[in-house]
PDB file of C-alpha atoms in Angstrom:
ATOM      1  CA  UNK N   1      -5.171   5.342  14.010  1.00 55.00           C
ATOM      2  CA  UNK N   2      -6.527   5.775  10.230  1.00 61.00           C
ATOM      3  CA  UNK N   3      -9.646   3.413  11.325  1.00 62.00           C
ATOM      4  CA  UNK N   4     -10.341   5.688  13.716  1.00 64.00           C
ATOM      5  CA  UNK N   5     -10.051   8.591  11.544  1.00 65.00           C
ATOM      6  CA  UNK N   6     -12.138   6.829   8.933  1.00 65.00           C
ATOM      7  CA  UNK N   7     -15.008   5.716  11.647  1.00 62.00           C
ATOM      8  CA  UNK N   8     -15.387   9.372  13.259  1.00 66.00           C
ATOM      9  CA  UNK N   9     -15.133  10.748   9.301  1.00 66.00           C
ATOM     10  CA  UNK N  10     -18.065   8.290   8.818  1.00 66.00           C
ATOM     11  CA  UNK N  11     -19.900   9.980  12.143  1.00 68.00           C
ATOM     12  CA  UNK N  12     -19.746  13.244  10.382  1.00 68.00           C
ATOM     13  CA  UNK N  13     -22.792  14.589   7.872  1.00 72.00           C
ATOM     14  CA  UNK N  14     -21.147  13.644   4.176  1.00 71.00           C
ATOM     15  CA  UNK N  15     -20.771  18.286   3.855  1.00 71.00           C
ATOM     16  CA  UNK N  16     -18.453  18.132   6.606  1.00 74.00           C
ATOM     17  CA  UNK N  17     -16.336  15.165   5.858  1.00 72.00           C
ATOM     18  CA  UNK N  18     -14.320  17.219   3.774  1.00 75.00           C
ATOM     19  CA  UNK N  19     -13.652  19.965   6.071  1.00 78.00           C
ATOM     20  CA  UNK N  20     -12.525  17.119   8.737  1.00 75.00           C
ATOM     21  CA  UNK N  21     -10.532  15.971   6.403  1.00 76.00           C
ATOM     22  CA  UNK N  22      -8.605  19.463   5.666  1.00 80.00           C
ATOM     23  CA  UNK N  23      -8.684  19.644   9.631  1.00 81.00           C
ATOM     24  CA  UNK N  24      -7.201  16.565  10.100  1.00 79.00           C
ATOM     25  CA  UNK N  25      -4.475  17.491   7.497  1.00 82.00           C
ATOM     26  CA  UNK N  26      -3.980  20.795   8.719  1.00 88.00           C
ATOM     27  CA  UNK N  27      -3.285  19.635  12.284  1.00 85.00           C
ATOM     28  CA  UNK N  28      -1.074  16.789  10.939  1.00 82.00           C
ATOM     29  CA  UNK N  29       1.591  19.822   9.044  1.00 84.00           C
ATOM     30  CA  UNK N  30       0.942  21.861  12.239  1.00 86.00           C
ATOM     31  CA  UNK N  31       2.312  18.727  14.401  1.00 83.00           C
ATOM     32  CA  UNK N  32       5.425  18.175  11.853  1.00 79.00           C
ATOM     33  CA  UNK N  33       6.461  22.260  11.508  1.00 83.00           C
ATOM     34  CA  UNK N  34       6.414  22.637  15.439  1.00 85.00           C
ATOM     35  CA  UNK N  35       8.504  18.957  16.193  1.00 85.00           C
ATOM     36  CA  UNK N  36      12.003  18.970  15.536  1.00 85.00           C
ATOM     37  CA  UNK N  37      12.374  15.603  16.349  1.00 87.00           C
ATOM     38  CA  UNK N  38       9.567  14.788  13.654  1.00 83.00           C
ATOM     39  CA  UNK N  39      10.726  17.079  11.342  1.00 83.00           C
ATOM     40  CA  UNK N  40      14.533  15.481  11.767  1.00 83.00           C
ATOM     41  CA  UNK N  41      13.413  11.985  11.200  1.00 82.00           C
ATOM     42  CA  UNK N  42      11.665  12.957   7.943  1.00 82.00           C
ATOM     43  CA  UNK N  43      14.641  14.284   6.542  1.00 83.00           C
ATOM     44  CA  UNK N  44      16.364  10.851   8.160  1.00 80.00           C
ATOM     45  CA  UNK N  45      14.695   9.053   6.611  1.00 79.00           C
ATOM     46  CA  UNK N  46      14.365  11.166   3.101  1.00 80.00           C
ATOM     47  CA  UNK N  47      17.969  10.499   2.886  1.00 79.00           C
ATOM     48  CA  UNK N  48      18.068   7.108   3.783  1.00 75.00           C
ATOM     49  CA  UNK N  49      15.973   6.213   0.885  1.00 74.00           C
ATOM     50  CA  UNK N  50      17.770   8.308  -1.498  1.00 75.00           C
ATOM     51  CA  UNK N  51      21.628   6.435  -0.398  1.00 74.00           C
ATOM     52  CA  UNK N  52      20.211   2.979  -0.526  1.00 71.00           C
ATOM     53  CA  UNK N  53      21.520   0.619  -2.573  1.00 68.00           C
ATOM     54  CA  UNK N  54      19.782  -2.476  -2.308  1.00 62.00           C
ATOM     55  CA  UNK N  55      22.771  -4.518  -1.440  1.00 63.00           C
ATOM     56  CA  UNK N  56      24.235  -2.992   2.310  1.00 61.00           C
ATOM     57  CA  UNK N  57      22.387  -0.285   3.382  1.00 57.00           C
ATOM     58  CA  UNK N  58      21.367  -1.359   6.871  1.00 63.00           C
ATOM     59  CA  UNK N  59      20.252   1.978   8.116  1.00 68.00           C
ATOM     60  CA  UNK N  60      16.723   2.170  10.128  1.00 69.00           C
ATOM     61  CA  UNK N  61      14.608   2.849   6.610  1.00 74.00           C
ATOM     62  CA  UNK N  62      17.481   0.740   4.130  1.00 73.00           C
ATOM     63  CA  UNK N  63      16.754  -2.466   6.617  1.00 76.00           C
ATOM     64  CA  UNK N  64      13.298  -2.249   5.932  1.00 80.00           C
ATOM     65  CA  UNK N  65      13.423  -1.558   2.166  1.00 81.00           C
ATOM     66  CA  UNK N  66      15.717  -4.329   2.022  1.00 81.00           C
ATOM     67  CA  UNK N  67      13.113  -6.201   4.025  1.00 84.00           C
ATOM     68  CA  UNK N  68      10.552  -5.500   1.689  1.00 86.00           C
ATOM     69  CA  UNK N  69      13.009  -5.639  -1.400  1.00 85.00           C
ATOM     70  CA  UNK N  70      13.633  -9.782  -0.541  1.00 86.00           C
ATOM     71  CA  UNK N  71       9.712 -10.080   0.247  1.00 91.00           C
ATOM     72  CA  UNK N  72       9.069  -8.658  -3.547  1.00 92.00           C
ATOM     73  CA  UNK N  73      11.603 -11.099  -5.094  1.00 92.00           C
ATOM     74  CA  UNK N  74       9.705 -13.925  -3.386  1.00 92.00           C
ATOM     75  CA  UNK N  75       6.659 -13.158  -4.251  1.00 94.00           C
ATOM     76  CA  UNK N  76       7.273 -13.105  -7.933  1.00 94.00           C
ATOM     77  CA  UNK N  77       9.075 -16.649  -7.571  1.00 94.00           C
ATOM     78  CA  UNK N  78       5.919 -18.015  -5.559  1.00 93.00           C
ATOM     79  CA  UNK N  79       3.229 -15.686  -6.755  1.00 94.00           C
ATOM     80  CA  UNK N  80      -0.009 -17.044  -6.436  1.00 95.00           C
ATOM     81  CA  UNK N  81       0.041 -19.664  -3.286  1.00 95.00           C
ATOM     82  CA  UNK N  82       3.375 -18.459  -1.721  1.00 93.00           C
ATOM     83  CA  UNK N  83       6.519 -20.133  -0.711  1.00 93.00           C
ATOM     84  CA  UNK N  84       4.430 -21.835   2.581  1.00 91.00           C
ATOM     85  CA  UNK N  85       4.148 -20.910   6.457  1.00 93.00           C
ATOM     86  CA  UNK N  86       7.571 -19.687   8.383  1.00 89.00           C
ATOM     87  CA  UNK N  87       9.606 -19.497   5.022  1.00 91.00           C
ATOM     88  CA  UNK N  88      10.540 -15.780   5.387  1.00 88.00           C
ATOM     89  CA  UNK N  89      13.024 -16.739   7.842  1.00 88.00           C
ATOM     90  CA  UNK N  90      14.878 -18.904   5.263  1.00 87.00           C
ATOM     91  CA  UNK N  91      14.546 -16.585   2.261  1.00 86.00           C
ATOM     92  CA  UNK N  92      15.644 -13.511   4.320  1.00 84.00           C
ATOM     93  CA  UNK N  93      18.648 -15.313   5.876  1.00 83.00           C
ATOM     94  CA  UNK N  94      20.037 -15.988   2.177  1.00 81.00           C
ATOM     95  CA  UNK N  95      20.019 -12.482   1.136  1.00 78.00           C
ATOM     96  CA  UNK N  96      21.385 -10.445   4.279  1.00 75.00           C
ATOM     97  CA  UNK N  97      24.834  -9.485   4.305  1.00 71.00           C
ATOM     98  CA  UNK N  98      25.064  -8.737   8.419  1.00 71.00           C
ATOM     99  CA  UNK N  99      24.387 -11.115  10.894  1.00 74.00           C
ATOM    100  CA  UNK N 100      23.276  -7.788  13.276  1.00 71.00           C
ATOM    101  CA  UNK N 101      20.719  -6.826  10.925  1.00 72.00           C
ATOM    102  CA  UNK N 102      19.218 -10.052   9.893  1.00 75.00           C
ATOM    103  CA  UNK N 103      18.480 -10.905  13.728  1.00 74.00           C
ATOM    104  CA  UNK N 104      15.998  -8.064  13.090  1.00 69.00           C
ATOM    105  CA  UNK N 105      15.219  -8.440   9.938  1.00 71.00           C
ATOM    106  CA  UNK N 106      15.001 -12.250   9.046  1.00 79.00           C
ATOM    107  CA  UNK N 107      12.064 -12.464  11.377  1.00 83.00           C
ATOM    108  CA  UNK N 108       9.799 -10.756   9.566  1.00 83.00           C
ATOM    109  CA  UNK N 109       9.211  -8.066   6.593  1.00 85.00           C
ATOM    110  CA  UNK N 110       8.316  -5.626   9.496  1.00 85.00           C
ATOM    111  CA  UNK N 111       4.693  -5.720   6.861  1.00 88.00           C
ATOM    112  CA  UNK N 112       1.959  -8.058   7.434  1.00 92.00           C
ATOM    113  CA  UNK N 113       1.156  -7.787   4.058  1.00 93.00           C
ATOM    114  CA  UNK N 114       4.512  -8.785   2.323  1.00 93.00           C
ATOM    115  CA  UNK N 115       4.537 -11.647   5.241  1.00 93.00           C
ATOM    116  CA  UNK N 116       1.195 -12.814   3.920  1.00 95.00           C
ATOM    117  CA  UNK N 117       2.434 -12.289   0.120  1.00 95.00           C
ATOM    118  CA  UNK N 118       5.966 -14.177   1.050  1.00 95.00           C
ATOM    119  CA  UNK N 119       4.249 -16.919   2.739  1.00 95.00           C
ATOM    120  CA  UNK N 120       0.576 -17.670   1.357  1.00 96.00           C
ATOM    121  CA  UNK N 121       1.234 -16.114  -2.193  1.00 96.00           C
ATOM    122  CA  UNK N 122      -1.082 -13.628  -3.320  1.00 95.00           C
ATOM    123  CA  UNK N 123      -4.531 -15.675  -3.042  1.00 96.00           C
ATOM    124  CA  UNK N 124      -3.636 -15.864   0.733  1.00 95.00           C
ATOM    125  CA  UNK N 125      -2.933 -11.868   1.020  1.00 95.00           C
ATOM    126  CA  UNK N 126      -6.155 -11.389  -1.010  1.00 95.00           C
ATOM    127  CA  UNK N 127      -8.120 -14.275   1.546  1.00 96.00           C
ATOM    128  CA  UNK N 128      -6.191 -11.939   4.593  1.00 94.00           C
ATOM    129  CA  UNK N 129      -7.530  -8.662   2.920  1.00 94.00           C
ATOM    130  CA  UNK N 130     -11.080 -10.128   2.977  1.00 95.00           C
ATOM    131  CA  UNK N 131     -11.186 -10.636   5.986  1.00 94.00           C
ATOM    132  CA  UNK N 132      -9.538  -7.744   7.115  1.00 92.00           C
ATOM    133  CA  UNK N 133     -12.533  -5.852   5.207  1.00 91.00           C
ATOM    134  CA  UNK N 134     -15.704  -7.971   6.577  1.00 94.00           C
ATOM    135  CA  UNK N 135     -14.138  -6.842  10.178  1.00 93.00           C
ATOM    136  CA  UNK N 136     -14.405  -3.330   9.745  1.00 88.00           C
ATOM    137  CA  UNK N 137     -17.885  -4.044   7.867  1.00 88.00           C
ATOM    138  CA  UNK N 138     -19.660  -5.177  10.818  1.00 91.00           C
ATOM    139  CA  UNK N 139     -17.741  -2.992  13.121  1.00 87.00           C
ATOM    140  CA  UNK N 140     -19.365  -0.767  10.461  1.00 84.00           C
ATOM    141  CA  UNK N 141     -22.449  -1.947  10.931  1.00 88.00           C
ATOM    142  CA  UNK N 142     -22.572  -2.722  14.839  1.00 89.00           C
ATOM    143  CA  UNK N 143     -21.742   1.420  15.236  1.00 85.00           C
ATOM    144  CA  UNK N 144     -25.110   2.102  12.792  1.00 86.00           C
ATOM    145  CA  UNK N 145     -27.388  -0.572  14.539  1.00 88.00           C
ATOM    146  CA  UNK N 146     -25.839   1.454  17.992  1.00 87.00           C
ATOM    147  CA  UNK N 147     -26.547   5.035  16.440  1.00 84.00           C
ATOM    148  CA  UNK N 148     -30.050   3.792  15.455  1.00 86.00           C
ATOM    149  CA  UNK N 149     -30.500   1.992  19.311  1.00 88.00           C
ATOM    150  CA  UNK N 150     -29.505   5.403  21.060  1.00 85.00           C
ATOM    151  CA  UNK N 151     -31.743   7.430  18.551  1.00 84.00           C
ATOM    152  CA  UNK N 152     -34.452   5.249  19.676  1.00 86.00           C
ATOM    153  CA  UNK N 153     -34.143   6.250  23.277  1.00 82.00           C
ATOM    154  CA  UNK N 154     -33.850   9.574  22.475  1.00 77.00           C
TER     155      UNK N 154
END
């Protein structure tokens, strides 16, 4: 959804970027104050992070903040190449309490970012970043050489 967002922002003359941008916001509060069932989980999950404890809290939000919690220790025990390929699995296994929770969340971090951190240290995150960016700068440019095609044949 946000690289959407960010290629029809990009679309837009650079004057009215801004306004999309207060549009976009605008319709995003409008979308939260008119769902209750939006509006519930926010305060859900507001309260889930405030009771966790880092130890047992296996609600929806304190599984995955204790996902991300074990992906953080391992990274700063393997920071720059990692702990190797399919070693969340192991790592997370160690530090969940309840079998239940850790067939969910021993998998992975439910973050493809701490699973590339975790796994391939931080030199493989930044090599996944990379590439990540050189995607979306030739989808980048493959939209301007098609803007410039079609103004052509105008």
């Amino acid at each position: 959804f946000s690289g959407g967002v960010v290629l029809v922002a990009m679309r837009l003359p650079s004057r009215h970027r801004v306004l999309g941008l207060l549009a976009l916001l605008a319709v995003a509060a409008a979308v939260v104050a008119l769902s209750p069932q939006i509006k519930g989980r926010l305060v859900q999950a507001s309260e889930e992070i405030q009771r966790y404890d880092f130890k047992s809290d296996y609600s929806s939000l304190g599984a995955r903040l204790h996902m991300w919690n074990i992906s953080r220790q391992a990274v700063s025990e393997a920071p720059l190449f990692g702990h190797g390929l399919g070693s969340y699995p192991v790592l997370s296994e160690k530090a969940f309490n309840d079998a239940t929770m850790c067939a969910h969340g021993c998998l992975h971090p439910h973050s493809l970012y701490f699973l590339y951190a975790v796994e391939f240290g931080l030199i493989g995150l930044t090599m996944f970043c990379a590439c990540m960016l050189m995607m979306f700068a030739a989808l980048v440019e493959a939209m301007e050489t098609v803007r410039a095609v079609l103004a052509k044949a105008e």
